[in-house]
mmCIF file with all atom_site columns, C-alpha atoms in Angstrom:
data_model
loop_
_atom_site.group_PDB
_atom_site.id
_atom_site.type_symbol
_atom_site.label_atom_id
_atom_site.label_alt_id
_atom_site.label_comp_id
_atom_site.label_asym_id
_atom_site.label_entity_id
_atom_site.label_seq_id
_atom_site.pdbx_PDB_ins_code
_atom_site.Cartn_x
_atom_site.Cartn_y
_atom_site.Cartn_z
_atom_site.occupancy
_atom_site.B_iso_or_equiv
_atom_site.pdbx_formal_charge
_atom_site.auth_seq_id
_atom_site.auth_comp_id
_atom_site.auth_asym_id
_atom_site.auth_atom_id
_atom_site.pdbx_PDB_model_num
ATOM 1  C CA . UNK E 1 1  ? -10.787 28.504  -12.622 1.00 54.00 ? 1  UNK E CA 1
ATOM 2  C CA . UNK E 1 2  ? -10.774 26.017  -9.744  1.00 59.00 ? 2  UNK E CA 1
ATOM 3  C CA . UNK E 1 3  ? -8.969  27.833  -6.178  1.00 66.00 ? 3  UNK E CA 1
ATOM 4  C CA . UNK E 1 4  ? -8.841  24.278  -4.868  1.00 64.00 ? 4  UNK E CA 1
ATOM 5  C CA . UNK E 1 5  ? -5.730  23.193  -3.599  1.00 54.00 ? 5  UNK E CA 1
ATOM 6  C CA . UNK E 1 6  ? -4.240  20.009  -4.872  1.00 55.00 ? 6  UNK E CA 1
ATOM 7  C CA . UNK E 1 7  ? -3.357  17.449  -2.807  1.00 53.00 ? 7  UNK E CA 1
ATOM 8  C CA . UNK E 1 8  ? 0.564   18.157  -3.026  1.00 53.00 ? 8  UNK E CA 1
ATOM 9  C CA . UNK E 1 9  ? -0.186  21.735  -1.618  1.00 54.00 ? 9  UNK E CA 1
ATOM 10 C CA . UNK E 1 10 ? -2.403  20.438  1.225   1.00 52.00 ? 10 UNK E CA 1
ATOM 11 C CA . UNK E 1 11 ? 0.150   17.791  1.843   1.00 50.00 ? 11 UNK E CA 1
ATOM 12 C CA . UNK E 1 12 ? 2.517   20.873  2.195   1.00 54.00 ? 12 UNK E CA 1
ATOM 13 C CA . UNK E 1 13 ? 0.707   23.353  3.976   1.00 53.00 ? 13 UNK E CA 1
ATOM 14 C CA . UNK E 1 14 ? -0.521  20.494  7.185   1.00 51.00 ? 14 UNK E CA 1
ATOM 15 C CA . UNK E 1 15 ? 1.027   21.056  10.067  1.00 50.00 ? 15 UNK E CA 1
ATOM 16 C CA . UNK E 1 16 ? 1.966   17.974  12.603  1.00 51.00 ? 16 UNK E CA 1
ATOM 17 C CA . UNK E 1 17 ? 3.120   14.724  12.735  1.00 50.00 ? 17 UNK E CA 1
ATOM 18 C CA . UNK E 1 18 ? 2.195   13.962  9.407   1.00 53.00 ? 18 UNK E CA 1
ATOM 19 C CA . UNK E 1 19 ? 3.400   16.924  7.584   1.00 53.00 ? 19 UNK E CA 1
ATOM 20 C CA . UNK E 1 20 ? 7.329   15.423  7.270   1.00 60.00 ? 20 UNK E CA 1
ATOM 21 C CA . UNK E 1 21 ? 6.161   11.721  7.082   1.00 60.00 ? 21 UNK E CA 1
ATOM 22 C CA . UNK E 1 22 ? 8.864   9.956   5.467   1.00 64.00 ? 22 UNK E CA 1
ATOM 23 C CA . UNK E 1 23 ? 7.626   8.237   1.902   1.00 73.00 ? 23 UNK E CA 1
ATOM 24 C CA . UNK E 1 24 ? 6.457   4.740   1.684   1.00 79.00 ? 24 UNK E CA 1
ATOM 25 C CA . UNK E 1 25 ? 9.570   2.780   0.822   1.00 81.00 ? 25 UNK E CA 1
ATOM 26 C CA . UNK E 1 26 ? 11.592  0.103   2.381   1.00 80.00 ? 26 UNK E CA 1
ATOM 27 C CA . UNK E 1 27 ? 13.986  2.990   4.030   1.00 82.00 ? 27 UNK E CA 1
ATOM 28 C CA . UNK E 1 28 ? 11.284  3.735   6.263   1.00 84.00 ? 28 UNK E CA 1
ATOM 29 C CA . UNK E 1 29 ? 11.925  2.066   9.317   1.00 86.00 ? 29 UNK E CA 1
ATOM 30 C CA . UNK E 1 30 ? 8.212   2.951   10.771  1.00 87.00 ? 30 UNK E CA 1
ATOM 31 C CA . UNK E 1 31 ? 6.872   1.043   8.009   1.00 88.00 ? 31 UNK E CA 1
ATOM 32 C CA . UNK E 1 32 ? 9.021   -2.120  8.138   1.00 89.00 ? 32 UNK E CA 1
ATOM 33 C CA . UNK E 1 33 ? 8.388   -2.407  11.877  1.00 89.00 ? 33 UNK E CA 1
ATOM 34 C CA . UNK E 1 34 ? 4.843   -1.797  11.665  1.00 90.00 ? 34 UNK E CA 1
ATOM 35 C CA . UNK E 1 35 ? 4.088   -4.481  8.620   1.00 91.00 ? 35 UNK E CA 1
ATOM 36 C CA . UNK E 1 36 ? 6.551   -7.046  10.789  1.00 90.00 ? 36 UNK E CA 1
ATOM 37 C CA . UNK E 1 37 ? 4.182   -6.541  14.163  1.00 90.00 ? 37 UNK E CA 1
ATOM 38 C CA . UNK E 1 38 ? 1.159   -7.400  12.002  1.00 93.00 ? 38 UNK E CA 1
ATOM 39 C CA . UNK E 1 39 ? 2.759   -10.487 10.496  1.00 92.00 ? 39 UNK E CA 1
ATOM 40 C CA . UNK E 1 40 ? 4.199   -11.062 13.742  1.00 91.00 ? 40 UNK E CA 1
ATOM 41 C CA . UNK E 1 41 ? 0.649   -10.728 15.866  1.00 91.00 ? 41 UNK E CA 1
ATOM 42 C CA . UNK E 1 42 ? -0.997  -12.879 13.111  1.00 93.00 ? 42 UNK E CA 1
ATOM 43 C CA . UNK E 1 43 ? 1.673   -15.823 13.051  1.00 92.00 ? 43 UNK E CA 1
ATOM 44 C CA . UNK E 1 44 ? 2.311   -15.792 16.923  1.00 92.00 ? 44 UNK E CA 1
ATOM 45 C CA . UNK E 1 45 ? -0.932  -14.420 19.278  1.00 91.00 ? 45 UNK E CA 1
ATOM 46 C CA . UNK E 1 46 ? 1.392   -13.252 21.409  1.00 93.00 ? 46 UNK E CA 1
ATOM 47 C CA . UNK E 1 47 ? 0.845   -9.463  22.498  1.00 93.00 ? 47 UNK E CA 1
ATOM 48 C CA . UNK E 1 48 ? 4.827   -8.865  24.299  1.00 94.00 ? 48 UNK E CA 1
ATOM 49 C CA . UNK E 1 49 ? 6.424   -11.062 21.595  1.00 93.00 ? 49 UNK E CA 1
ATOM 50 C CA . UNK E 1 50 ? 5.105   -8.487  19.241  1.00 93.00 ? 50 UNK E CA 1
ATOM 51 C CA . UNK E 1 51 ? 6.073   -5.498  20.927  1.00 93.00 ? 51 UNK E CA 1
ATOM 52 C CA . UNK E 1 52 ? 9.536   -6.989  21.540  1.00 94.00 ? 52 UNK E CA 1
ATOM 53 C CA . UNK E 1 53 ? 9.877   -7.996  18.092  1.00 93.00 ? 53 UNK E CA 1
ATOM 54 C CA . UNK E 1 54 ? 8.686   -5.007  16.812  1.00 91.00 ? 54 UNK E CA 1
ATOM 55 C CA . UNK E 1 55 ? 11.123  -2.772  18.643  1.00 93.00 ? 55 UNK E CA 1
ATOM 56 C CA . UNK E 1 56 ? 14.389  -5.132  17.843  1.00 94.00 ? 56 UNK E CA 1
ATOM 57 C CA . UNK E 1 57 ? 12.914  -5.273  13.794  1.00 92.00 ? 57 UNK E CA 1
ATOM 58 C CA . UNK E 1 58 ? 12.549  -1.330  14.249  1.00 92.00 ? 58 UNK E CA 1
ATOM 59 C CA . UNK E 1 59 ? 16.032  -0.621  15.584  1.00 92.00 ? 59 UNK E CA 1
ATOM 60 C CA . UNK E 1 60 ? 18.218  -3.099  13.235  1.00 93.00 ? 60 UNK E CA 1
ATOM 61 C CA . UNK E 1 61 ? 16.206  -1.338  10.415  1.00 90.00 ? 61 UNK E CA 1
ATOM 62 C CA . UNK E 1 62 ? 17.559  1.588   11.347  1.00 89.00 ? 62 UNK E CA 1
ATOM 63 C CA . UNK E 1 63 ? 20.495  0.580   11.936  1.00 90.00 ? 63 UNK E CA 1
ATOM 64 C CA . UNK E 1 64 ? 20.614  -1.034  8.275   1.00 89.00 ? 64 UNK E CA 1
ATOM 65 C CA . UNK E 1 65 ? 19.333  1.616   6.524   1.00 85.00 ? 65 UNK E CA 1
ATOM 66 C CA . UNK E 1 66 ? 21.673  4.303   8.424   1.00 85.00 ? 66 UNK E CA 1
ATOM 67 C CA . UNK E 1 67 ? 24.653  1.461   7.123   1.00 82.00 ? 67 UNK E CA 1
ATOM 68 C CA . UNK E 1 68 ? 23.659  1.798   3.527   1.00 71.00 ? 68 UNK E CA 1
#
């Protein structure tokens, strides 16, 4: 019999930041703002746009989501 854990049980037992990561899906505000800094960084070249961007994409997301 294999004692290994599966990956659902490691996923489970990790402690950290990663441990209560929310699921990838467009209610994840991390995610959103993340993909819209890399499209943003790659259309633009511009390193404060981006973080600016990023933060305003992040919060309205949030906001959004919290709306629905």
């Amino acid at each position: 019999m294999d004692s290994r854990p599966n990956g659902d049980e490691v996923w489970r037992s990790r402690s950290g930041c990663f441990a209560a990561s929310p699921p990838l899906s467009y209610t994840n505000a991390r995610l959103v703002g993340a993909s819209a800094a890399i499209l943003i960084s790659f259309w633009t070249k511009n390193l404060l746009l981006t973080i600016v961007l990023r933060m305003l994409i992040f919060f309205c997301w949030q906001w959004l989501v919290q709306l629905h």
